[in-house]
Every structure is written in C-alpha cells, then in structure tokens.
Amino acid sequence: MSSDNSLSHTRWNCKYHIVFIPKYRRKLIYGKLRRDIGAILRRLCEMKDVEIIEVHAMPDHIHMLVKIPPKMSVSYFMGYLKGKSSLMIHDRHANQSTIMGTAHFGQKVTMSVQ
C-alpha cells in the first residue's frame, strides 16, 4: 500500500503502459533526438504531475510506464503529451525535416491569415 497515492477521499495507484509510434515507424529516435525526446517527455509529465516509472526508447518507438492521477483522463493526458511533444520536437529539429520526411512526429497544423 505504500505505493498508493491519495487525494482528498481516495487512494489510487493507476499505472498505464503507453507506446509512442512515429508516423510510418520511421527510425528517427536515436542520438541527439533521443535525448531531446526524453527531456521533453519528462518535462511535460512533470507539468501535469504524472510520474514516469519506466521508459524504454527503441529505434522506431517509445515505451512508457506512467502513473496518471484519476482526476485526469488518460485520453486527455495522451492528447496533451502527443500534441505538445510533437510541437516541441518540430521546433527544436525543424532543420532535420529530410530525416523526418515531412515533419510528422505527430501532427503540426500551420495557419496563415490573409
């Protein structure tokens, strides 16, 4: 029971296994990009009070075991994590678009006003 967390009226221990897969399973998670992705994911999880228990980065995908509080839905957290991480990775590594193809780690939408 020591690994349980608590809110005002509940005790919880919600762990989820998450797998991130880049578009077309491109083998782009290596070297400097791998370190940056790890730092970005840790920072985003800290911002939402999500504990990362275990992470394994493979050449074409990432496995994460995370502890998400029950006050936050898993789908909300995943949308947040995928959206923010893809924008941050694209901002830091936009010059490597030839490696990434068309800059699709997740999705990036660009709008222009005329």
CSV table of N, CA, C and O in Angstrom, one decimal:
chain,number,residue,atom,x,y,z
A,1,MET,N,0.8,-1.2,0.0
A,1,MET,CA,0.0,0.0,0.0
A,1,MET,C,0.9,1.3,0.0
A,1,MET,O,0.3,2.3,-0.2
A,2,SER,N,2.1,1.2,0.3
A,2,SER,CA,3.0,2.4,0.3
A,2,SER,C,3.1,3.0,-1.0
A,2,SER,O,3.5,4.2,-1.1
A,3,SER,N,2.9,2.3,-2.1
A,3,SER,CA,3.0,2.9,-3.5
A,3,SER,C,1.7,3.6,-3.9
A,3,SER,O,1.7,4.2,-4.9
A,4,ASP,N,0.7,3.5,-3.1
A,4,ASP,CA,-0.6,4.2,-3.4
A,4,ASP,C,-0.4,5.7,-3.1
A,4,ASP,O,0.2,6.1,-2.2
A,5,ASN,N,-1.1,6.5,-3.9
A,5,ASN,CA,-1.1,8.0,-3.7
A,5,ASN,C,-2.5,8.3,-3.2
A,5,ASN,O,-3.4,7.4,-3.3
A,6,SER,N,-2.7,9.5,-2.7
A,6,SER,CA,-4.1,9.8,-2.2
A,6,SER,C,-4.5,11.2,-2.6
A,6,SER,O,-3.7,12.1,-2.8
A,7,LEU,N,-5.8,11.3,-2.8
A,7,LEU,CA,-6.4,12.6,-3.0
A,7,LEU,C,-7.3,12.8,-1.7
A,7,LEU,O,-7.1,12.1,-0.8
A,8,SER,N,-8.2,13.7,-1.7
A,8,SER,CA,-8.9,14.1,-0.5
A,8,SER,C,-9.7,12.9,0.0
A,8,SER,O,-9.8,12.7,1.2
A,9,HIS,N,-10.4,12.1,-0.8
A,9,HIS,CA,-11.2,11.0,-0.4
A,9,HIS,C,-10.8,9.6,-1.0
A,9,HIS,O,-11.6,8.7,-1.0
A,10,THR,N,-9.7,9.6,-1.7
A,10,THR,CA,-9.4,8.3,-2.4
A,10,THR,C,-7.9,8.0,-2.3
A,10,THR,O,-7.1,8.8,-2.0
A,11,ARG,N,-7.7,6.7,-2.4
A,11,ARG,CA,-6.3,6.2,-2.5
A,11,ARG,C,-6.2,5.6,-3.9
A,11,ARG,O,-7.1,4.8,-4.3
A,12,TRP,N,-5.1,5.9,-4.6
A,12,TRP,CA,-5.1,5.4,-6.0
A,12,TRP,C,-3.7,4.9,-6.4
A,12,TRP,O,-2.7,5.4,-5.8
A,13,ASN,N,-3.6,4.0,-7.4
A,13,ASN,CA,-2.4,3.5,-7.9
A,13,ASN,C,-2.7,3.1,-9.4
A,13,ASN,O,-2.9,2.0,-9.7
A,14,CYS,N,-2.8,4.1,-10.3
A,14,CYS,CA,-3.2,3.9,-11.7
A,14,CYS,C,-2.0,4.0,-12.6
A,14,CYS,O,-1.4,5.1,-12.8
A,15,LYS,N,-1.5,2.9,-13.1
A,15,LYS,CA,-0.4,2.8,-14.0
A,15,LYS,C,-0.8,2.4,-15.4
A,15,LYS,O,-1.7,1.6,-15.5
A,16,TYR,N,-0.2,3.1,-16.3
A,16,TYR,CA,-0.6,2.8,-17.7
A,16,TYR,C,0.7,2.6,-18.6
A,16,TYR,O,1.7,3.3,-18.4
A,17,HIS,N,0.6,1.6,-19.5
A,17,HIS,CA,1.7,1.3,-20.4
A,17,HIS,C,1.3,2.0,-21.7
A,17,HIS,O,0.3,1.7,-22.3
A,18,ILE,N,2.2,3.0,-22.1
A,18,ILE,CA,1.9,3.8,-23.3
A,18,ILE,C,3.0,3.5,-24.3
A,18,ILE,O,4.2,3.4,-24.0
A,19,VAL,N,2.6,3.4,-25.6
A,19,VAL,CA,3.6,3.2,-26.7
A,19,VAL,C,3.4,4.4,-27.7
A,19,VAL,O,2.4,4.6,-28.2
A,20,PHE,N,4.5,5.2,-27.9
A,20,PHE,CA,4.5,6.2,-28.9
A,20,PHE,C,5.1,5.6,-30.2
A,20,PHE,O,6.2,5.1,-30.1
A,21,ILE,N,4.5,5.8,-31.3
A,21,ILE,CA,5.0,5.3,-32.5
A,21,ILE,C,5.0,6.5,-33.5
A,21,ILE,O,3.9,7.0,-33.8
A,22,PRO,N,6.1,6.9,-34.1
A,22,PRO,CA,6.1,7.9,-35.1
A,22,PRO,C,5.4,7.5,-36.4
A,22,PRO,O,5.3,6.3,-36.6
A,23,LYS,N,5.0,8.4,-37.1
A,23,LYS,CA,4.3,8.1,-38.4
A,23,LYS,C,5.1,7.3,-39.3
A,23,LYS,O,6.3,7.5,-39.5
A,24,TYR,N,4.6,6.2,-39.8
A,24,TYR,CA,5.3,5.3,-40.7
A,24,TYR,C,6.4,4.5,-40.1
A,24,TYR,O,7.2,4.0,-40.7
A,25,ARG,N,6.5,4.6,-38.7
A,25,ARG,CA,7.5,3.9,-37.9
A,25,ARG,C,8.9,4.2,-38.4
A,25,ARG,O,9.8,3.4,-38.6
A,26,ARG,N,9.1,5.5,-38.8
A,26,ARG,CA,10.4,5.9,-39.2
A,26,ARG,C,11.4,5.7,-38.1
A,26,ARG,O,11.1,6.0,-37.0
A,27,LYS,N,12.6,5.3,-38.4
A,27,LYS,CA,13.6,5.0,-37.4
A,27,LYS,C,14.4,6.4,-37.1
A,27,LYS,O,15.5,6.6,-37.6
A,28,LEU,N,13.7,7.2,-36.4
A,28,LEU,CA,14.3,8.5,-36.1
A,28,LEU,C,14.5,8.8,-34.6
A,28,LEU,O,14.9,9.9,-34.3
A,29,ILE,N,14.3,7.9,-33.8
A,29,ILE,CA,14.6,8.1,-32.3
A,29,ILE,C,16.0,7.6,-32.0
A,29,ILE,O,16.1,6.4,-31.6
A,30,TYR,N,17.0,8.4,-32.2
A,30,TYR,CA,18.3,8.0,-32.0
A,30,TYR,C,19.2,9.2,-31.7
A,30,TYR,O,18.8,10.3,-32.1
A,31,GLY,N,20.3,9.1,-31.1
A,31,GLY,CA,21.3,10.1,-30.9
A,31,GLY,C,20.7,11.3,-30.2
A,31,GLY,O,20.1,11.2,-29.1
A,32,LYS,N,21.0,12.5,-30.7
A,32,LYS,CA,20.6,13.8,-30.0
A,32,LYS,C,19.0,13.8,-29.9
A,32,LYS,O,18.5,14.3,-28.9
A,33,LEU,N,18.4,13.4,-31.0
A,33,LEU,CA,16.9,13.4,-30.9
A,33,LEU,C,16.4,12.6,-29.8
A,33,LEU,O,15.4,12.9,-29.1
A,34,ARG,N,17.0,11.4,-29.5
A,34,ARG,CA,16.5,10.6,-28.5
A,34,ARG,C,16.7,11.3,-27.1
A,34,ARG,O,15.7,11.2,-26.3
A,35,ARG,N,17.8,11.9,-26.9
A,35,ARG,CA,17.9,12.7,-25.6
A,35,ARG,C,16.9,13.8,-25.5
A,35,ARG,O,16.4,14.0,-24.4
A,36,ASP,N,16.7,14.5,-26.6
A,36,ASP,CA,15.8,15.6,-26.5
A,36,ASP,C,14.3,15.1,-26.3
A,36,ASP,O,13.6,15.8,-25.5
A,37,ILE,N,14.0,14.0,-26.9
A,37,ILE,CA,12.6,13.5,-26.7
A,37,ILE,C,12.4,13.1,-25.3
A,37,ILE,O,11.4,13.4,-24.6
A,38,GLY,N,13.5,12.5,-24.7
A,38,GLY,CA,13.4,12.1,-23.3
A,38,GLY,C,13.2,13.3,-22.4
A,38,GLY,O,12.4,13.3,-21.4
A,39,ALA,N,14.0,14.3,-22.6
A,39,ALA,CA,13.9,15.5,-21.8
A,39,ALA,C,12.5,16.2,-21.9
A,39,ALA,O,11.9,16.7,-21.0
A,40,ILE,N,12.0,16.2,-23.2
A,40,ILE,CA,10.7,16.8,-23.4
A,40,ILE,C,9.6,16.1,-22.7
A,40,ILE,O,8.7,16.6,-22.1
A,41,LEU,N,9.6,14.7,-22.8
A,41,LEU,CA,8.6,13.9,-22.2
A,41,LEU,C,8.6,14.1,-20.7
A,41,LEU,O,7.6,14.1,-20.0
A,42,ARG,N,9.8,14.1,-20.1
A,42,ARG,CA,9.9,14.3,-18.6
A,42,ARG,C,9.4,15.6,-18.2
A,42,ARG,O,8.6,15.7,-17.2
A,43,ARG,N,9.7,16.6,-18.9
A,43,ARG,CA,9.2,18.0,-18.6
A,43,ARG,C,7.7,18.1,-18.7
A,43,ARG,O,7.1,18.6,-17.8
A,44,LEU,N,7.1,17.5,-19.8
A,44,LEU,CA,5.7,17.6,-19.9
A,44,LEU,C,5.0,16.8,-18.8
A,44,LEU,O,3.9,17.2,-18.3
A,45,CYS,N,5.5,15.6,-18.5
A,45,CYS,CA,4.9,14.8,-17.4
A,45,CYS,C,5.0,15.6,-16.0
A,45,CYS,O,4.0,15.5,-15.3
A,46,GLU,N,6.1,16.2,-15.8
A,46,GLU,CA,6.2,17.0,-14.5
A,46,GLU,C,5.2,18.1,-14.5
A,46,GLU,O,4.6,18.4,-13.4
A,47,MET,N,4.9,18.7,-15.6
A,47,MET,CA,4.0,19.8,-15.6
A,47,MET,C,2.6,19.4,-15.3
A,47,MET,O,1.8,20.2,-14.8
A,48,LYS,N,2.2,18.1,-15.6
A,48,LYS,CA,0.9,17.6,-15.3
A,48,LYS,C,0.9,16.7,-14.1
A,48,LYS,O,-0.1,16.0,-13.8
A,49,ASP,N,1.9,16.7,-13.3
A,49,ASP,CA,2.0,15.8,-12.1
A,49,ASP,C,1.8,14.3,-12.4
A,49,ASP,O,1.2,13.6,-11.7
A,50,VAL,N,2.4,13.9,-13.5
A,50,VAL,CA,2.4,12.5,-13.9
A,50,VAL,C,3.8,11.9,-13.6
A,50,VAL,O,4.8,12.5,-14.0
A,51,GLU,N,3.8,10.8,-12.9
A,51,GLU,CA,5.1,10.2,-12.6
A,51,GLU,C,5.5,9.2,-13.7
A,51,GLU,O,4.7,8.3,-14.0
A,52,ILE,N,6.7,9.3,-14.2
A,52,ILE,CA,7.2,8.3,-15.1
A,52,ILE,C,7.9,7.2,-14.3
A,52,ILE,O,8.9,7.5,-13.6
A,53,ILE,N,7.4,6.0,-14.4
A,53,ILE,CA,8.0,4.9,-13.7
A,53,ILE,C,9.1,4.2,-14.5
A,53,ILE,O,10.2,4.0,-14.0
A,54,GLU,N,8.9,4.1,-15.8
A,54,GLU,CA,9.9,3.4,-16.6
A,54,GLU,C,9.7,3.9,-18.1
A,54,GLU,O,8.6,4.1,-18.5
A,55,VAL,N,10.9,4.0,-18.8
A,55,VAL,CA,10.9,4.4,-20.2
A,55,VAL,C,11.9,3.6,-20.9
A,55,VAL,O,13.0,3.4,-20.4
A,56,HIS,N,11.5,3.1,-22.1
A,56,HIS,CA,12.5,2.4,-23.0
A,56,HIS,C,12.3,3.0,-24.4
A,56,HIS,O,11.2,3.0,-24.9
A,57,ALA,N,13.4,3.6,-24.9
A,57,ALA,CA,13.3,4.2,-26.3
A,57,ALA,C,13.9,3.2,-27.3
A,57,ALA,O,15.1,2.8,-27.1
A,58,MET,N,13.2,2.7,-28.2
A,58,MET,CA,13.6,1.8,-29.3
A,58,MET,C,13.9,2.7,-30.5
A,58,MET,O,13.6,3.9,-30.5
A,59,PRO,N,14.5,2.2,-31.6
A,59,PRO,CA,14.8,3.0,-32.7
A,59,PRO,C,13.6,3.6,-33.4
A,59,PRO,O,13.6,4.7,-34.0
A,60,ASP,N,12.4,2.9,-33.3
A,60,ASP,CA,11.2,3.4,-34.0
A,60,ASP,C,10.0,3.6,-33.1
A,60,ASP,O,8.9,3.9,-33.6
A,61,HIS,N,10.1,3.5,-31.8
A,61,HIS,CA,9.0,3.7,-30.9
A,61,HIS,C,9.5,3.9,-29.5
A,61,HIS,O,10.7,3.6,-29.2
A,62,ILE,N,8.6,4.3,-28.6
A,62,ILE,CA,9.0,4.6,-27.2
A,62,ILE,C,7.9,3.9,-26.3
A,62,ILE,O,6.7,4.1,-26.5
A,63,HIS,N,8.4,3.1,-25.3
A,63,HIS,CA,7.5,2.5,-24.3
A,63,HIS,C,7.6,3.3,-23.0
A,63,HIS,O,8.7,3.7,-22.6
A,64,MET,N,6.5,3.7,-22.4
A,64,MET,CA,6.5,4.4,-21.2
A,64,MET,C,5.5,3.8,-20.2
A,64,MET,O,4.4,3.4,-20.6
A,65,LEU,N,5.9,3.6,-18.9
A,65,LEU,CA,5.0,3.2,-17.9
A,65,LEU,C,4.8,4.4,-17.0
A,65,LEU,O,5.8,4.9,-16.4
A,66,VAL,N,3.6,5.0,-16.9
A,66,VAL,CA,3.4,6.2,-16.2
A,66,VAL,C,2.3,6.0,-15.2
A,66,VAL,O,1.4,5.1,-15.3
A,67,LYS,N,2.3,6.9,-14.2
A,67,LYS,CA,1.3,6.9,-13.1
A,67,LYS,C,0.5,8.1,-13.3
A,67,LYS,O,1.0,9.2,-13.0
A,68,ILE,N,-0.8,8.0,-13.8
A,68,ILE,CA,-1.6,9.2,-14.1
A,68,ILE,C,-2.7,9.3,-13.0
A,68,ILE,O,-3.4,8.3,-12.7
A,69,PRO,N,-2.8,10.5,-12.3
A,69,PRO,CA,-3.8,10.6,-11.3
A,69,PRO,C,-5.3,10.4,-11.9
A,69,PRO,O,-5.5,10.7,-13.0
A,70,PRO,N,-6.2,9.9,-11.1
A,70,PRO,CA,-7.5,9.6,-11.6
A,70,PRO,C,-8.3,10.9,-11.9
A,70,PRO,O,-9.3,10.8,-12.6
A,71,LYS,N,-7.9,12.0,-11.4
A,71,LYS,CA,-8.6,13.3,-11.8
A,71,LYS,C,-8.4,13.7,-13.2
A,71,LYS,O,-9.0,14.6,-13.7
A,72,MET,N,-7.4,13.0,-13.9
A,72,MET,CA,-7.1,13.4,-15.3
A,72,MET,C,-7.3,12.1,-16.1
A,72,MET,O,-6.9,11.0,-15.8
A,73,SER,N,-8.1,12.3,-17.2
A,73,SER,CA,-8.4,11.1,-18.1
A,73,SER,C,-7.1,10.8,-18.9
A,73,SER,O,-6.3,11.6,-19.2
A,74,VAL,N,-7.0,9.5,-19.2
A,74,VAL,CA,-5.9,9.0,-20.0
A,74,VAL,C,-5.9,9.7,-21.4
A,74,VAL,O,-4.8,10.1,-21.9
A,75,SER,N,-7.1,9.8,-22.0
A,75,SER,CA,-7.1,10.3,-23.3
A,75,SER,C,-6.7,11.8,-23.3
A,75,SER,O,-6.1,12.3,-24.2
A,76,TYR,N,-7.1,12.6,-22.3
A,76,TYR,CA,-6.7,14.0,-22.2
A,76,TYR,C,-5.2,14.0,-22.1
A,76,TYR,O,-4.5,14.8,-22.8
A,77,PHE,N,-4.6,13.2,-21.2
A,77,PHE,CA,-3.1,13.3,-21.0
A,77,PHE,C,-2.4,12.9,-22.3
A,77,PHE,O,-1.4,13.5,-22.6
A,78,MET,N,-2.9,11.9,-23.0
A,78,MET,CA,-2.2,11.4,-24.2
A,78,MET,C,-2.3,12.5,-25.3
A,78,MET,O,-1.4,12.8,-26.0
A,79,GLY,N,-3.5,13.1,-25.4
A,79,GLY,CA,-3.6,14.2,-26.4
A,79,GLY,C,-2.7,15.4,-26.0
A,79,GLY,O,-2.0,15.9,-26.9
A,80,TYR,N,-2.6,15.7,-24.8
A,80,TYR,CA,-1.6,16.8,-24.3
A,80,TYR,C,-0.2,16.4,-24.6
A,80,TYR,O,0.6,17.1,-25.2
A,81,LEU,N,0.2,15.1,-24.3
A,81,LEU,CA,1.6,14.7,-24.4
A,81,LEU,C,1.9,14.6,-25.9
A,81,LEU,O,3.0,15.0,-26.3
A,82,LYS,N,1.1,14.0,-26.7
A,82,LYS,CA,1.4,13.9,-28.2
A,82,LYS,C,1.4,15.3,-28.8
A,82,LYS,O,2.3,15.5,-29.6
A,83,GLY,N,0.5,16.1,-28.5
A,83,GLY,CA,0.4,17.4,-29.2
A,83,GLY,C,1.6,18.3,-28.8
A,83,GLY,O,2.3,18.8,-29.7
A,84,LYS,N,1.8,18.4,-27.5
A,84,LYS,CA,2.9,19.3,-27.1
A,84,LYS,C,4.3,18.8,-27.5
A,84,LYS,O,5.2,19.5,-27.9
A,85,SER,N,4.5,17.5,-27.3
A,85,SER,CA,5.8,16.9,-27.6
A,85,SER,C,6.1,17.0,-29.1
A,85,SER,O,7.2,17.3,-29.5
A,86,SER,N,5.1,16.8,-30.0
A,86,SER,CA,5.4,16.9,-31.4
A,86,SER,C,5.7,18.3,-31.8
A,86,SER,O,6.6,18.6,-32.6
A,87,LEU,N,5.0,19.3,-31.2
A,87,LEU,CA,5.4,20.7,-31.5
A,87,LEU,C,6.8,21.1,-31.0
A,87,LEU,O,7.5,21.7,-31.7
A,88,MET,N,7.1,20.6,-29.8
A,88,MET,CA,8.4,21.0,-29.3
A,88,MET,C,9.5,20.3,-30.0
A,88,MET,O,10.6,20.9,-30.3
A,89,ILE,N,9.3,19.0,-30.5
A,89,ILE,CA,10.3,18.3,-31.2
A,89,ILE,C,10.5,19.0,-32.6
A,89,ILE,O,11.6,19.2,-33.1
A,90,HIS,N,9.4,19.4,-33.2
A,90,HIS,CA,9.5,20.0,-34.5
A,90,HIS,C,10.2,21.4,-34.4
A,90,HIS,O,11.0,21.7,-35.3
A,91,ASP,N,9.9,22.1,-33.3
A,91,ASP,CA,10.6,23.4,-33.2
A,91,ASP,C,12.1,23.2,-33.0
A,91,ASP,O,12.9,24.0,-33.5
A,92,ARG,N,12.5,22.2,-32.2
A,92,ARG,CA,13.9,22.0,-32.0
A,92,ARG,C,14.7,21.4,-33.2
A,92,ARG,O,15.8,21.6,-33.4
A,93,HIS,N,13.9,20.6,-34.0
A,93,HIS,CA,14.6,19.8,-35.0
A,93,HIS,C,14.0,20.1,-36.4
A,93,HIS,O,13.9,19.1,-37.2
A,94,ALA,N,13.5,21.3,-36.7
A,94,ALA,CA,12.9,21.6,-37.9
A,94,ALA,C,13.9,21.4,-39.1
A,94,ALA,O,13.5,21.1,-40.2
A,95,ASN,N,15.2,21.7,-38.8
A,95,ASN,CA,16.2,21.6,-39.9
A,95,ASN,C,16.4,20.1,-40.3
A,95,ASN,O,17.0,19.9,-41.3
A,96,GLN,N,15.9,19.1,-39.6
A,96,GLN,CA,16.1,17.7,-39.9
A,96,GLN,C,14.9,17.2,-40.6
A,96,GLN,O,14.6,16.0,-40.6
A,97,SER,N,14.1,18.0,-41.3
A,97,SER,CA,12.9,17.5,-41.9
A,97,SER,C,13.1,16.5,-43.0
A,97,SER,O,12.3,15.7,-43.3
A,98,THR,N,14.4,16.5,-43.6
A,98,THR,CA,14.7,15.4,-44.6
A,98,THR,C,14.7,14.1,-43.9
A,98,THR,O,14.4,13.1,-44.5
A,99,ILE,N,15.2,14.0,-42.7
A,99,ILE,CA,15.2,12.8,-41.9
A,99,ILE,C,13.8,12.3,-41.5
A,99,ILE,O,13.4,11.2,-41.6
A,100,MET,N,13.0,13.3,-41.1
A,100,MET,CA,11.7,13.0,-40.6
A,100,MET,C,10.7,12.9,-41.8
A,100,MET,O,9.6,12.6,-41.6
A,101,GLY,N,11.1,13.2,-43.0
A,101,GLY,CA,10.2,13.2,-44.1
A,101,GLY,C,9.5,14.6,-44.2
A,101,GLY,O,10.1,15.5,-44.5
A,102,THR,N,8.2,14.6,-43.8
A,102,THR,CA,7.5,15.9,-43.9
A,102,THR,C,7.2,16.4,-42.5
A,102,THR,O,6.1,17.0,-42.3
A,103,ALA,N,8.1,16.3,-41.6
A,103,ALA,CA,7.9,16.8,-40.2
A,103,ALA,C,6.7,16.2,-39.5
A,103,ALA,O,6.0,16.9,-38.9
A,104,HIS,N,6.5,14.9,-39.6
A,104,HIS,CA,5.3,14.3,-39.0
A,104,HIS,C,5.8,13.4,-37.8
A,104,HIS,O,6.1,12.2,-38.0
A,105,PHE,N,6.1,13.9,-36.7
A,105,PHE,CA,6.3,13.1,-35.5
A,105,PHE,C,4.9,12.8,-34.9
A,105,PHE,O,4.6,11.7,-34.5
A,106,GLY,N,4.1,13.8,-34.9
A,106,GLY,CA,2.7,13.8,-34.5
A,106,GLY,C,2.0,14.5,-35.6
A,106,GLY,O,2.1,14.1,-36.7
A,107,GLN,N,1.4,15.6,-35.3
A,107,GLN,CA,0.8,16.5,-36.3
A,107,GLN,C,1.1,17.9,-35.9
A,107,GLN,O,1.2,18.3,-34.8
A,108,LYS,N,1.4,18.7,-36.9
A,108,LYS,CA,1.6,20.2,-36.8
A,108,LYS,C,0.7,20.9,-37.8
A,108,LYS,O,0.8,20.6,-39.0
A,109,VAL,N,-0.1,21.8,-37.3
A,109,VAL,CA,-1.0,22.5,-38.2
A,109,VAL,C,-0.5,23.9,-38.2
A,109,VAL,O,-0.2,24.6,-37.2
A,110,THR,N,-0.4,24.4,-39.4
A,110,THR,CA,0.1,25.8,-39.6
A,110,THR,C,-1.1,26.6,-40.3
A,110,THR,O,-1.6,26.1,-41.3
A,111,MET,N,-1.4,27.7,-39.8
A,111,MET,CA,-2.4,28.6,-40.4
A,111,MET,C,-1.9,29.9,-40.7
A,111,MET,O,-1.0,30.4,-40.1
A,112,SER,N,-2.4,30.4,-41.8
A,112,SER,CA,-2.0,31.8,-42.2
A,112,SER,C,-3.2,32.6,-42.5
A,112,SER,O,-4.2,32.1,-42.9
A,113,VAL,N,-3.1,33.9,-42.1
A,113,VAL,CA,-4.2,34.8,-42.2
A,113,VAL,C,-3.9,35.8,-43.4
A,113,VAL,O,-2.8,36.3,-43.5
A,114,GLN,N,-4.9,35.9,-44.3
A,114,GLN,CA,-4.6,36.8,-45.4
A,114,GLN,C,-5.7,37.9,-45.5
A,114,GLN,O,-6.7,37.8,-45.1
